[in-house]
Tab-separated table of C-alpha atoms in Angstrom:
chain	number	residue	atom	x	y	z
A	1	UNK	CA	0.000	0.000	0.000
A	2	UNK	CA	1.325	3.390	-1.010
A	3	UNK	CA	0.948	6.215	1.489
A	4	UNK	CA	1.686	9.854	0.685
A	5	UNK	CA	3.095	11.537	3.753
A	6	UNK	CA	1.525	14.934	4.236
A	7	UNK	CA	1.457	17.162	7.276
A	8	UNK	CA	-2.045	16.250	8.421
A	9	UNK	CA	-1.080	12.552	8.484
A	10	UNK	CA	0.290	13.102	11.973
A	11	UNK	CA	-2.993	14.444	13.317
A	12	UNK	CA	-4.483	11.088	14.293
A	13	UNK	CA	-1.424	10.254	16.402
A	14	UNK	CA	-1.532	13.687	18.016
A	15	UNK	CA	-5.210	13.436	18.785
A	16	UNK	CA	-4.705	10.008	20.358
A	17	UNK	CA	-1.823	11.300	22.437
A	18	UNK	CA	-4.134	14.061	23.616
A	19	UNK	CA	-6.751	11.539	24.751
A	20	UNK	CA	-4.483	8.842	26.155
A	21	UNK	CA	-1.068	10.383	26.767
A	22	UNK	CA	0.539	7.557	24.765
A	23	UNK	CA	2.942	8.213	21.904
A	24	UNK	CA	2.524	5.791	18.967
A	25	UNK	CA	5.681	7.119	17.340
A	26	UNK	CA	7.764	5.169	19.851
A	27	UNK	CA	6.815	1.870	18.189
A	28	UNK	CA	9.645	0.273	16.179
A	29	UNK	CA	7.677	-2.738	14.909
A	30	UNK	CA	9.254	-5.558	16.938
A	31	UNK	CA	5.884	-7.420	16.726
A	32	UNK	CA	5.931	-8.632	20.312
A	33	UNK	CA	2.386	-7.299	20.748
A	34	UNK	CA	1.071	-9.334	17.836
A	35	UNK	CA	2.959	-12.495	18.807
A	36	UNK	CA	1.434	-12.482	22.282
A	37	UNK	CA	-2.055	-11.341	21.283
A	38	UNK	CA	-4.681	-14.065	21.804
A	39	UNK	CA	-7.127	-12.592	19.302
A	40	UNK	CA	-4.632	-11.454	16.634
A	41	UNK	CA	-5.633	-14.453	14.533
A	42	UNK	CA	-9.098	-12.917	14.152
A	43	UNK	CA	-7.831	-9.428	13.262
A	44	UNK	CA	-7.504	-8.188	9.714
A	45	UNK	CA	-5.051	-5.604	10.991
A	46	UNK	CA	-2.705	-7.066	13.640
A	47	UNK	CA	-1.674	-5.004	16.677
A	48	UNK	CA	1.760	-4.041	15.274
A	49	UNK	CA	0.112	-3.121	11.966
A	50	UNK	CA	-2.371	-0.986	13.884
A	51	UNK	CA	0.547	0.829	15.492
A	52	UNK	CA	2.111	1.515	12.085
A	53	UNK	CA	-1.225	2.618	10.641
A	54	UNK	CA	-1.663	5.052	13.534
A	55	UNK	CA	1.829	6.433	12.959
A	56	UNK	CA	0.906	7.025	9.319
A	57	UNK	CA	-2.502	8.474	10.167
A	58	UNK	CA	-4.479	5.892	8.182
A	59	UNK	CA	-7.804	6.558	9.856
A	60	UNK	CA	-10.135	4.688	7.516
A	61	UNK	CA	-8.156	1.434	7.333
A	62	UNK	CA	-7.890	1.516	11.141
A	63	UNK	CA	-11.649	1.876	11.519
A	64	UNK	CA	-12.556	-0.607	8.820
A	65	UNK	CA	-10.288	-3.278	10.264
A	66	UNK	CA	-12.365	-3.523	13.458
A	67	UNK	CA	-9.152	-4.317	15.376
A	68	UNK	CA	-10.020	-1.974	18.248
A	69	UNK	CA	-13.176	-3.997	18.902
A	70	UNK	CA	-11.614	-7.446	18.455
A	71	UNK	CA	-9.055	-6.655	21.186
A	72	UNK	CA	-9.923	-8.581	24.365
A	73	UNK	CA	-8.309	-6.080	26.777
A	74	UNK	CA	-6.138	-8.864	28.237
A	75	UNK	CA	-3.165	-6.507	28.821
A	76	UNK	CA	-0.562	-8.866	27.298
A	77	UNK	CA	0.736	-6.369	24.698
A	78	UNK	CA	1.209	-3.616	27.294
A	79	UNK	CA	3.085	-5.954	29.566
A	80	UNK	CA	5.503	-7.063	26.858
A	81	UNK	CA	6.089	-3.879	24.840
A	82	UNK	CA	9.825	-3.046	25.046
A	83	UNK	CA	9.010	0.618	24.425
A	84	UNK	CA	6.523	0.590	27.292
A	85	UNK	CA	3.680	1.822	25.094
A	86	UNK	CA	0.288	1.188	26.704
A	87	UNK	CA	-1.327	-0.246	23.567
A	88	UNK	CA	-4.588	-1.045	25.324
A	89	UNK	CA	-4.855	2.562	26.456
A	90	UNK	CA	-4.450	3.622	22.827
A	91	UNK	CA	-7.104	1.122	21.753
A	92	UNK	CA	-9.419	2.371	24.508
A	93	UNK	CA	-8.778	5.885	23.230
A	94	UNK	CA	-9.857	4.782	19.754
A	95	UNK	CA	-12.910	3.032	21.183
A	96	UNK	CA	-14.082	6.022	23.162
A	97	UNK	CA	-13.417	8.340	20.248
A	98	UNK	CA	-15.275	6.231	17.698
A	99	UNK	CA	-17.932	4.681	19.971
A	100	UNK	CA	-20.816	6.561	18.418
A	101	UNK	CA	-19.425	7.320	14.968
A	102	UNK	CA	-21.254	5.967	11.975
A	103	UNK	CA	-18.146	4.702	10.272
A	104	UNK	CA	-18.201	1.277	8.736
A	105	UNK	CA	-17.510	-1.146	11.556
A	106	UNK	CA	-17.253	-4.878	10.792
A	107	UNK	CA	-18.000	-5.805	14.416
A	108	UNK	CA	-20.834	-3.446	15.274
A	109	UNK	CA	-22.110	-5.762	18.015
A	110	UNK	CA	-19.187	-4.805	20.276
A	111	UNK	CA	-19.925	-1.083	20.724
A	112	UNK	CA	-23.601	-2.077	20.871
A	113	UNK	CA	-22.830	-4.418	23.783
A	114	UNK	CA	-20.902	-1.722	25.654
A	115	UNK	CA	-23.755	0.774	25.293
A	116	UNK	CA	-26.328	-1.763	26.437
A	117	UNK	CA	-24.148	-2.895	29.359
A	118	UNK	CA	-23.877	0.642	30.685
A	119	UNK	CA	-27.553	1.357	30.110
A	120	UNK	CA	-28.487	-1.614	32.311
A	121	UNK	CA	-25.930	-0.708	34.963
A	122	UNK	CA	-27.186	2.855	35.006
A	123	UNK	CA	-30.663	1.551	35.683
A	124	UNK	CA	-29.954	-1.170	38.255
A	125	UNK	CA	-26.513	-0.258	39.574
A	126	UNK	CA	-25.373	-3.786	38.811
A	127	UNK	CA	-25.307	-5.892	35.701
A	128	UNK	CA	-28.441	-7.858	34.887
A	129	UNK	CA	-26.896	-10.843	33.145
A	130	UNK	CA	-30.007	-12.486	31.754
A	131	UNK	CA	-31.387	-9.176	30.503
A	132	UNK	CA	-28.090	-8.284	28.820
A	133	UNK	CA	-27.889	-11.641	27.048
A	134	UNK	CA	-31.530	-11.585	26.004
A	135	UNK	CA	-31.569	-8.064	24.554
A	136	UNK	CA	-28.179	-8.512	22.919
A	137	UNK	CA	-29.224	-11.777	21.272
A	138	UNK	CA	-32.351	-10.112	19.925
A	139	UNK	CA	-30.288	-7.238	18.566
A	140	UNK	CA	-27.893	-9.666	16.912
A	141	UNK	CA	-30.923	-11.486	15.409
A	142	UNK	CA	-29.856	-14.721	17.091
A	143	UNK	CA	-32.406	-15.134	19.908
A	144	UNK	CA	-31.509	-18.724	20.763
A	145	UNK	CA	-27.744	-18.123	20.936
A	146	UNK	CA	-26.133	-19.946	23.888
A	147	UNK	CA	-29.360	-21.397	25.270
A	148	UNK	CA	-27.450	-24.705	25.547
A	149	UNK	CA	-25.021	-22.918	27.865
A	150	UNK	CA	-27.629	-20.938	29.790
A	151	UNK	CA	-29.990	-23.822	30.604
A	152	UNK	CA	-27.611	-25.816	32.863
A	153	UNK	CA	-26.621	-22.556	34.566
A	154	UNK	CA	-30.256	-21.617	35.073
A	155	UNK	CA	-31.081	-25.039	36.519
A	156	UNK	CA	-28.248	-24.680	39.033
A	157	UNK	CA	-29.504	-21.283	40.140
A	158	UNK	CA	-26.553	-19.527	38.503
A	159	UNK	CA	-28.653	-17.186	36.386
A	160	UNK	CA	-31.139	-15.017	38.188
A	161	UNK	CA	-34.405	-14.315	36.445
A	162	UNK	CA	-34.840	-10.854	37.948
A	163	UNK	CA	-32.212	-8.106	38.135
A	164	UNK	CA	-30.364	-7.231	41.343
A	165	UNK	CA	-30.856	-3.648	42.268
A	166	UNK	CA	-28.257	-1.705	44.182
A	167	UNK	CA	-29.174	1.132	46.480
A	168	UNK	CA	-26.120	2.835	45.016
A	169	UNK	CA	-27.775	3.123	41.585
A	170	UNK	CA	-29.193	6.533	42.366
A	171	UNK	CA	-25.799	7.904	43.324
A	172	UNK	CA	-24.301	6.299	40.213
A	173	UNK	CA	-26.858	8.013	37.981
A	174	UNK	CA	-26.040	11.349	39.583
A	175	UNK	CA	-22.295	10.828	39.067
A	176	UNK	CA	-22.821	9.695	35.471
A	177	UNK	CA	-24.856	12.785	34.609
A	178	UNK	CA	-22.266	15.066	36.207
A	179	UNK	CA	-19.500	13.379	34.200
A	180	UNK	CA	-21.484	13.728	30.995
A	181	UNK	CA	-22.015	17.415	31.676
A	182	UNK	CA	-18.269	17.791	32.286
A	183	UNK	CA	-17.420	15.998	29.060
A	184	UNK	CA	-19.801	18.205	27.090
A	185	UNK	CA	-18.155	21.270	28.602
A	186	UNK	CA	-14.845	20.283	27.057
B	1	UNK	CA	-8.367	-9.429	60.048
B	2	UNK	CA	-11.315	-7.377	58.795
B	3	UNK	CA	-11.847	-6.596	55.105
B	4	UNK	CA	-14.463	-4.740	53.097
B	5	UNK	CA	-15.927	-7.194	50.609
B	6	UNK	CA	-16.749	-6.217	47.017
B	7	UNK	CA	-18.393	-9.335	45.550
B	8	UNK	CA	-19.056	-7.850	42.113
B	9	UNK	CA	-22.009	-8.680	39.876
B	10	UNK	CA	-20.920	-12.234	38.994
B	11	UNK	CA	-20.626	-13.457	42.567
B	12	UNK	CA	-24.174	-12.445	43.301
B	13	UNK	CA	-25.520	-14.601	40.457
B	14	UNK	CA	-23.525	-16.755	38.003
B	15	UNK	CA	-20.716	-17.380	40.485
B	16	UNK	CA	-22.656	-17.885	43.706
B	17	UNK	CA	-20.476	-20.973	44.305
B	18	UNK	CA	-17.339	-18.797	44.394
B	19	UNK	CA	-19.092	-16.481	46.858
B	20	UNK	CA	-20.134	-19.371	49.134
B	21	UNK	CA	-16.744	-21.063	49.123
B	22	UNK	CA	-14.792	-17.827	49.613
B	23	UNK	CA	-16.910	-16.985	52.640
B	24	UNK	CA	-16.459	-20.506	54.046
B	25	UNK	CA	-12.684	-20.317	53.616
B	26	UNK	CA	-12.491	-16.856	55.164
B	27	UNK	CA	-14.458	-18.069	58.175
B	28	UNK	CA	-11.999	-20.925	58.595
B	29	UNK	CA	-9.054	-18.529	58.362
B	30	UNK	CA	-10.527	-15.926	60.756
B	31	UNK	CA	-10.911	-13.335	58.020
B	32	UNK	CA	-13.964	-11.155	58.479
B	33	UNK	CA	-15.730	-9.965	55.312
B	34	UNK	CA	-18.094	-7.001	55.452
B	35	UNK	CA	-19.961	-6.326	52.213
B	36	UNK	CA	-19.401	-2.819	50.864
B	37	UNK	CA	-22.479	-0.686	51.453
B	38	UNK	CA	-24.553	-0.178	48.280
B	39	UNK	CA	-21.744	-1.170	45.949
B	40	UNK	CA	-22.272	-0.810	42.206
B	41	UNK	CA	-20.836	-2.538	39.117
B	42	UNK	CA	-17.129	-1.821	38.483
B	43	UNK	CA	-17.857	-1.083	34.816
B	44	UNK	CA	-15.471	-3.843	33.699
B	45	UNK	CA	-14.630	-3.704	30.015
B	46	UNK	CA	-17.564	-1.539	28.907
B	47	UNK	CA	-16.735	1.555	30.946
B	48	UNK	CA	-13.098	1.830	29.861
B	49	UNK	CA	-14.165	1.374	26.249
B	50	UNK	CA	-16.666	4.202	26.637
B	51	UNK	CA	-15.146	6.950	28.746
B	52	UNK	CA	-11.920	7.080	30.685
B	53	UNK	CA	-13.438	9.162	33.465
B	54	UNK	CA	-16.381	6.800	33.824
B	55	UNK	CA	-13.978	3.849	34.135
B	56	UNK	CA	-12.467	5.582	37.173
B	57	UNK	CA	-15.750	6.883	38.592
B	58	UNK	CA	-17.585	3.546	38.793
B	59	UNK	CA	-14.977	1.815	41.004
B	60	UNK	CA	-14.491	5.022	43.022
B	61	UNK	CA	-18.168	4.988	43.997
B	62	UNK	CA	-17.843	1.636	45.762
B	63	UNK	CA	-14.328	2.359	47.077
B	64	UNK	CA	-15.476	5.612	48.607
B	65	UNK	CA	-18.264	3.798	50.461
B	66	UNK	CA	-15.650	1.463	51.955
B	67	UNK	CA	-13.432	4.412	52.869
B	68	UNK	CA	-16.311	6.332	54.446
B	69	UNK	CA	-17.139	3.283	56.544
B	70	UNK	CA	-13.600	3.112	57.855
B	71	UNK	CA	-12.017	0.292	55.850
B	72	UNK	CA	-8.500	0.408	54.480
B	73	UNK	CA	-8.481	-3.074	52.919
B	74	UNK	CA	-10.924	-4.470	50.416
B	75	UNK	CA	-11.261	-7.903	48.822
B	76	UNK	CA	-12.491	-8.200	45.233
B	77	UNK	CA	-12.608	-11.843	44.076
B	78	UNK	CA	-13.318	-11.215	40.386
B	79	UNK	CA	-10.261	-10.499	38.246
B	80	UNK	CA	-12.005	-7.855	36.156
B	81	UNK	CA	-13.299	-6.048	39.257
B	82	UNK	CA	-9.997	-6.149	41.134
B	83	UNK	CA	-8.132	-4.731	38.120
B	84	UNK	CA	-10.662	-1.911	37.606
B	85	UNK	CA	-10.587	-1.054	41.317
B	86	UNK	CA	-6.796	-1.091	41.469
B	87	UNK	CA	-6.511	0.949	38.282
B	88	UNK	CA	-8.955	3.538	39.640
B	89	UNK	CA	-6.930	3.815	42.862
B	90	UNK	CA	-3.746	4.343	40.875
B	91	UNK	CA	-5.319	7.061	38.732
B	92	UNK	CA	-6.687	8.802	41.814
B	93	UNK	CA	-3.269	8.733	43.465
B	94	UNK	CA	-1.159	9.717	40.476
B	95	UNK	CA	-3.195	11.835	38.081
B	96	UNK	CA	-4.168	15.212	39.568
B	97	UNK	CA	-6.375	16.109	36.595
B	98	UNK	CA	-8.433	12.914	36.880
B	99	UNK	CA	-8.615	13.341	40.662
B	100	UNK	CA	-9.907	16.873	40.340
B	101	UNK	CA	-12.623	15.915	37.881
B	102	UNK	CA	-13.704	12.839	39.858
B	103	UNK	CA	-13.919	14.939	43.005
B	104	UNK	CA	-16.142	17.387	41.162
B	105	UNK	CA	-18.510	14.542	40.213
B	106	UNK	CA	-18.825	13.125	43.738
B	107	UNK	CA	-20.163	14.543	46.989
B	108	UNK	CA	-17.676	12.497	49.032
B	109	UNK	CA	-14.013	13.196	48.232
B	110	UNK	CA	-12.311	9.812	47.905
B	111	UNK	CA	-8.710	9.878	49.143
B	112	UNK	CA	-7.669	6.498	47.657
B	113	UNK	CA	-6.735	4.975	51.012
B	114	UNK	CA	-8.521	1.650	50.465
B	115	UNK	CA	-6.062	-0.991	49.302
B	116	UNK	CA	-7.571	-3.578	46.946
B	117	UNK	CA	-6.730	-7.278	47.301
B	118	UNK	CA	-7.595	-10.330	45.269
B	119	UNK	CA	-8.228	-13.313	47.626
B	120	UNK	CA	-4.999	-14.939	46.375
B	121	UNK	CA	-3.043	-11.905	47.564
B	122	UNK	CA	-4.612	-12.253	50.997
B	123	UNK	CA	-3.551	-15.914	51.104
B	124	UNK	CA	0.007	-14.854	50.267
B	125	UNK	CA	0.241	-12.393	53.168
B	126	UNK	CA	2.948	-13.174	55.677
B	127	UNK	CA	2.157	-16.088	57.939
B	128	UNK	CA	-1.020	-17.071	56.062
B	129	UNK	CA	0.497	-20.182	54.495
B	130	UNK	CA	1.171	-21.667	57.950
B	131	UNK	CA	-2.430	-20.944	58.965
B	132	UNK	CA	-3.692	-22.628	55.786
B	133	UNK	CA	-1.513	-25.691	56.429
B	134	UNK	CA	-2.753	-25.912	59.996
B	135	UNK	CA	-6.414	-25.972	58.850
B	136	UNK	CA	-6.017	-28.885	56.405
B	137	UNK	CA	-7.927	-31.957	57.553
B	138	UNK	CA	-8.228	-33.940	54.343
B	139	UNK	CA	-5.319	-33.785	51.947
B	140	UNK	CA	-5.875	-33.547	48.203
B	141	UNK	CA	-3.415	-36.425	47.759
B	142	UNK	CA	-2.964	-37.549	44.175
B	143	UNK	CA	-5.043	-34.738	42.685
B	144	UNK	CA	-3.258	-33.209	39.702
B	145	UNK	CA	-4.329	-29.591	39.330
B	146	UNK	CA	-3.602	-27.140	36.537
B	147	UNK	CA	-3.766	-23.709	38.151
B	148	UNK	CA	-5.254	-21.208	35.732
B	149	UNK	CA	-4.733	-17.589	36.776
B	150	UNK	CA	-6.415	-15.839	33.872
B	151	UNK	CA	-5.459	-12.655	32.146
B	152	UNK	CA	-5.373	-9.768	34.601
B	153	UNK	CA	-4.300	-11.102	37.995
B	154	UNK	CA	-0.646	-10.316	37.320
B	155	UNK	CA	-1.038	-8.005	34.334
B	156	UNK	CA	-0.257	-5.198	33.866
B	157	UNK	CA	2.537	-5.583	36.448
B	158	UNK	CA	2.561	-1.821	37.139
B	159	UNK	CA	-0.949	-2.067	38.555
B	160	UNK	CA	-1.073	-5.668	39.765
B	161	UNK	CA	2.280	-5.711	41.608
B	162	UNK	CA	1.681	-9.310	42.562
B	163	UNK	CA	3.329	-12.660	41.860
B	164	UNK	CA	5.508	-13.508	38.842
B	165	UNK	CA	3.905	-11.880	35.842
B	166	UNK	CA	4.329	-14.584	33.182
B	167	UNK	CA	4.522	-17.633	35.457
B	168	UNK	CA	2.575	-16.979	38.663
B	169	UNK	CA	3.024	-19.381	41.572
B	170	UNK	CA	0.613	-18.289	44.335
B	171	UNK	CA	-2.217	-20.702	43.560
B	172	UNK	CA	0.291	-23.504	42.935
B	173	UNK	CA	1.722	-23.025	46.406
B	174	UNK	CA	-1.770	-23.165	47.938
B	175	UNK	CA	-2.566	-26.412	46.101
B	176	UNK	CA	0.760	-27.811	47.348
B	177	UNK	CA	-0.107	-26.765	50.899
B	178	UNK	CA	-3.414	-28.634	50.545
B	179	UNK	CA	-1.512	-31.796	49.595
B	180	UNK	CA	-2.400	-31.663	45.888
B	181	UNK	CA	-0.053	-31.723	42.937
B	182	UNK	CA	0.084	-28.454	40.937
B	183	UNK	CA	1.167	-28.997	37.348
B	184	UNK	CA	3.654	-27.009	35.354
B	185	UNK	CA	1.965	-25.793	32.179
B	186	UNK	CA	2.163	-22.914	29.769
B	187	UNK	CA	-1.402	-21.545	29.660
B	188	UNK	CA	-1.541	-20.148	33.205
B	189	UNK	CA	-2.110	-16.561	32.129
B	190	UNK	CA	-3.498	-16.945	28.602
B	191	UNK	CA	-6.737	-15.054	28.047
B	192	UNK	CA	-9.983	-17.072	27.890
B	193	UNK	CA	-11.641	-14.324	25.829
B	194	UNK	CA	-14.462	-13.542	28.196
B	195	UNK	CA	-14.935	-9.907	27.186
B	196	UNK	CA	-16.392	-11.211	23.929
B	197	UNK	CA	-18.369	-14.053	25.376
B	198	UNK	CA	-21.725	-12.548	24.407
B	199	UNK	CA	-20.744	-11.131	21.052
B	200	UNK	CA	-18.013	-13.173	19.358
B	201	UNK	CA	-18.379	-16.589	20.933
B	202	UNK	CA	-16.262	-18.124	18.136
B	203	UNK	CA	-13.156	-16.419	19.560
B	204	UNK	CA	-14.038	-17.493	23.096
B	205	UNK	CA	-14.508	-21.117	22.065
B	206	UNK	CA	-11.125	-21.201	20.360
B	207	UNK	CA	-9.221	-19.621	23.251
B	208	UNK	CA	-10.958	-21.701	25.912
B	209	UNK	CA	-10.398	-24.842	23.861
B	210	UNK	CA	-6.663	-24.081	23.759
B	211	UNK	CA	-6.623	-23.840	27.547
B	212	UNK	CA	-8.603	-27.050	28.104
B	213	UNK	CA	-6.510	-28.964	25.556
B	214	UNK	CA	-3.260	-27.914	27.167
B	215	UNK	CA	-4.537	-28.849	30.634
B	216	UNK	CA	-5.622	-32.252	29.356
B	217	UNK	CA	-2.247	-32.812	27.709
B	218	UNK	CA	-0.320	-32.213	30.921
B	219	UNK	CA	-2.618	-34.702	32.652
B	220	UNK	CA	-4.754	-32.426	34.822
B	221	UNK	CA	-7.630	-33.969	36.772
B	222	UNK	CA	-9.038	-30.501	37.368
B	223	UNK	CA	-8.370	-26.861	36.557
B	224	UNK	CA	-8.309	-24.511	39.540
B	225	UNK	CA	-9.486	-20.959	38.822
B	226	UNK	CA	-9.654	-17.672	40.703
B	227	UNK	CA	-12.092	-15.675	38.553
B	228	UNK	CA	-15.850	-16.084	37.977
B	229	UNK	CA	-15.533	-15.119	34.319
B	230	UNK	CA	-12.857	-17.703	33.488
B	231	UNK	CA	-14.887	-20.304	35.337
B	232	UNK	CA	-18.065	-19.587	33.369
B	233	UNK	CA	-16.209	-19.762	30.075
B	234	UNK	CA	-14.291	-22.957	30.748
B	235	UNK	CA	-17.104	-24.752	32.572
B	236	UNK	CA	-20.419	-23.668	31.049
B	237	UNK	CA	-18.988	-23.535	27.527
B	238	UNK	CA	-17.169	-26.857	27.811
B	239	UNK	CA	-20.028	-28.744	26.108
B	240	UNK	CA	-20.054	-26.274	23.219
B	241	UNK	CA	-16.275	-26.567	22.925
B	242	UNK	CA	-16.365	-30.372	22.933
B	243	UNK	CA	-19.082	-30.267	20.308
B	244	UNK	CA	-17.309	-27.804	18.050
B	245	UNK	CA	-13.826	-29.303	18.229
B	246	UNK	CA	-15.002	-32.929	18.455
B	247	UNK	CA	-13.073	-33.694	21.617
B	248	UNK	CA	-13.905	-35.052	25.033
B	249	UNK	CA	-12.509	-33.181	28.035
B	250	UNK	CA	-14.803	-33.532	31.036
B	251	UNK	CA	-12.353	-31.485	33.115
B	252	UNK	CA	-14.004	-29.895	36.162
B	253	UNK	CA	-13.266	-26.190	36.598
B	254	UNK	CA	-13.080	-25.695	40.357
B	255	UNK	CA	-12.541	-22.465	42.288
B	256	UNK	CA	-9.377	-22.609	44.380
B	257	UNK	CA	-11.546	-21.616	47.351
B	258	UNK	CA	-13.682	-24.730	46.817
B	259	UNK	CA	-10.545	-26.889	46.904
B	260	UNK	CA	-9.397	-25.124	50.059
B	261	UNK	CA	-12.809	-25.616	51.644
B	262	UNK	CA	-12.790	-29.322	50.795
B	263	UNK	CA	-9.351	-29.757	52.302
B	264	UNK	CA	-10.499	-27.851	55.404
B	265	UNK	CA	-13.296	-30.409	55.796
B	266	UNK	CA	-16.292	-28.321	54.695
B	267	UNK	CA	-19.309	-30.052	53.154
B	268	UNK	CA	-19.683	-29.832	49.384
B	269	UNK	CA	-23.009	-28.016	49.791
B	270	UNK	CA	-21.356	-25.243	51.830
B	271	UNK	CA	-18.974	-24.757	48.920
B	272	UNK	CA	-21.546	-24.815	46.127
B	273	UNK	CA	-19.868	-27.798	44.452
B	274	UNK	CA	-23.190	-29.035	43.069
B	275	UNK	CA	-23.387	-25.828	41.021
B	276	UNK	CA	-20.425	-26.811	38.847
B	277	UNK	CA	-21.623	-27.879	35.412
B	278	UNK	CA	-18.817	-30.310	34.601
B	279	UNK	CA	-19.060	-32.695	37.538
B	280	UNK	CA	-16.052	-32.706	39.872
B	281	UNK	CA	-16.991	-36.158	41.213
B	282	UNK	CA	-14.428	-38.156	39.209
B	283	UNK	CA	-11.587	-35.825	40.131
B	284	UNK	CA	-12.500	-35.709	43.801
B	285	UNK	CA	-12.811	-39.476	44.019
B	286	UNK	CA	-9.123	-39.677	43.107
B	287	UNK	CA	-8.190	-38.029	46.388
B	288	UNK	CA	-10.987	-39.721	48.322
B	289	UNK	CA	-12.971	-36.547	48.912
B	290	UNK	CA	-16.263	-37.727	47.441
C-alpha cells in the first residue's frame, strides 16, 4: 500500500496522544504485541500493523479493520512492549473516540454491547446478566444463541431471572450525569 | 483481620459458588468480610471502552463507600473487578487532573486509602500459608491440578504488583499446601476471551479450547481458577467446545476456594460444588474426597 506523507497525516497520532497520553511514534515494529495477542488471529489488521497505521494516520483502514473492537483487553501487549507503550490505552482511546461514529464497523455488536451494558448498569446499579444476554441476542438477530449454555446454569440457580438492584444506583446516575455534563463542557 | 468485601455482579448470580466457598474459607481462616455498602458494578470492560473518566468513577463509587465506613483493605474476588478497582486507585493517586474531575462529580471526596486485594493476595500475606496448612484436615493427595490464573491477575505488572507476571506461583503453592499436585503448564495466564463471550463466541470457544486442551495434555484432573468469568467460560462452555472441536474433556473447573474448603473439611453443599456444570466427582474421588 502506497501512502503519501503529508502534514495532516500526523494528526491522528496527536489526537490520540491528547486523549491517552501515549505516543505511537515510539513503536519500532518488533511485533511482540502481535505475537502475544490471543485474538490477533481474528484481526484483519494485527496489533503491530495498527501501530504503524496510527503512525501514518491511516484513519479509515484503522476503523474498517475492526481491530479496536476485536481486542480482548487482556493486557498482554502492554506488559511485553519493550518501548513501554500502553497499547490497550491507545485502543481504549480509539474506542471512546469512535464509539458513536457511523463509520463502517465490521463488528458493530461490540460497541452495541458496551452501550447496552452501561444502560443496564445505570438503571440497576449492577449488571443484569439475563437481561443483557436476552436483549443482545435479539439485537444480533440470534435469539436462541447460547441457550445450551444458559440452561444448565439456570437449573443450578446460577442465572437469576430478575435483576439485582443496588441502592447505590441513584448515586451512580447522579455521578454519570455530572461526568457527561463535564465531558460536554470540554 | 477485617476486610471490606466487594463481591461484584458475577458473585451475586452466576458465580454464587465462588461467593459461598470464599466466605467458608475466610471463616476458617478468621478473616472477616463485610460487604461494601450499596456497591455498584465496576464497569469492567464496557466503561473503559466508553469513557476514561467513567472507568475511574464507577470503582471510586464503591471504594469511597468502603473508605467512608472506615475500611482500608478491600477484597475483590473477580479479576475484572480487582483490576478496575486497582486501576482507579492508581489514577486517583497519580493523576491530579483525573482526581480533580472525579472529586467534582462526587459529593464524598475519595482519598484512595482503600487498598484492593484479590483473595490470592490475601492468602500470600505473611504467615497465612502456615495458617492454611494448619487448617487442612483432608489432603488432596494424588489430585493433579492445573492452576489457571487468567489474564489480569498479574497483568499489567505496574498495577497488579503481585506474583511472577508470566509464570505466577501463588495458587500452585496453595494447592501444594493442601496436599495436591500443581502442574507445570504454559497456559496459566493466557486469556480465555471472556470480554467477547456474548458477542463473538467463536473467539471465546477457540481460546478456551486451547486452555482445556493444554490442561488435558499435561494430565490435569481438574483446573483450579480464581475468577468467575474464566470459570463460566471454561465450565459452562465446555459442552459447546467439545461439540465444536469434536473432543472429550470432562475437566471440572473448580474455584481454588472450593478446593481449600474441601481440604479444610467443609461439606460440598457449603462450597456450592453441586453448582459446577462439569461434575467434579471423578476428580475428587481420586483423592478420596467424594
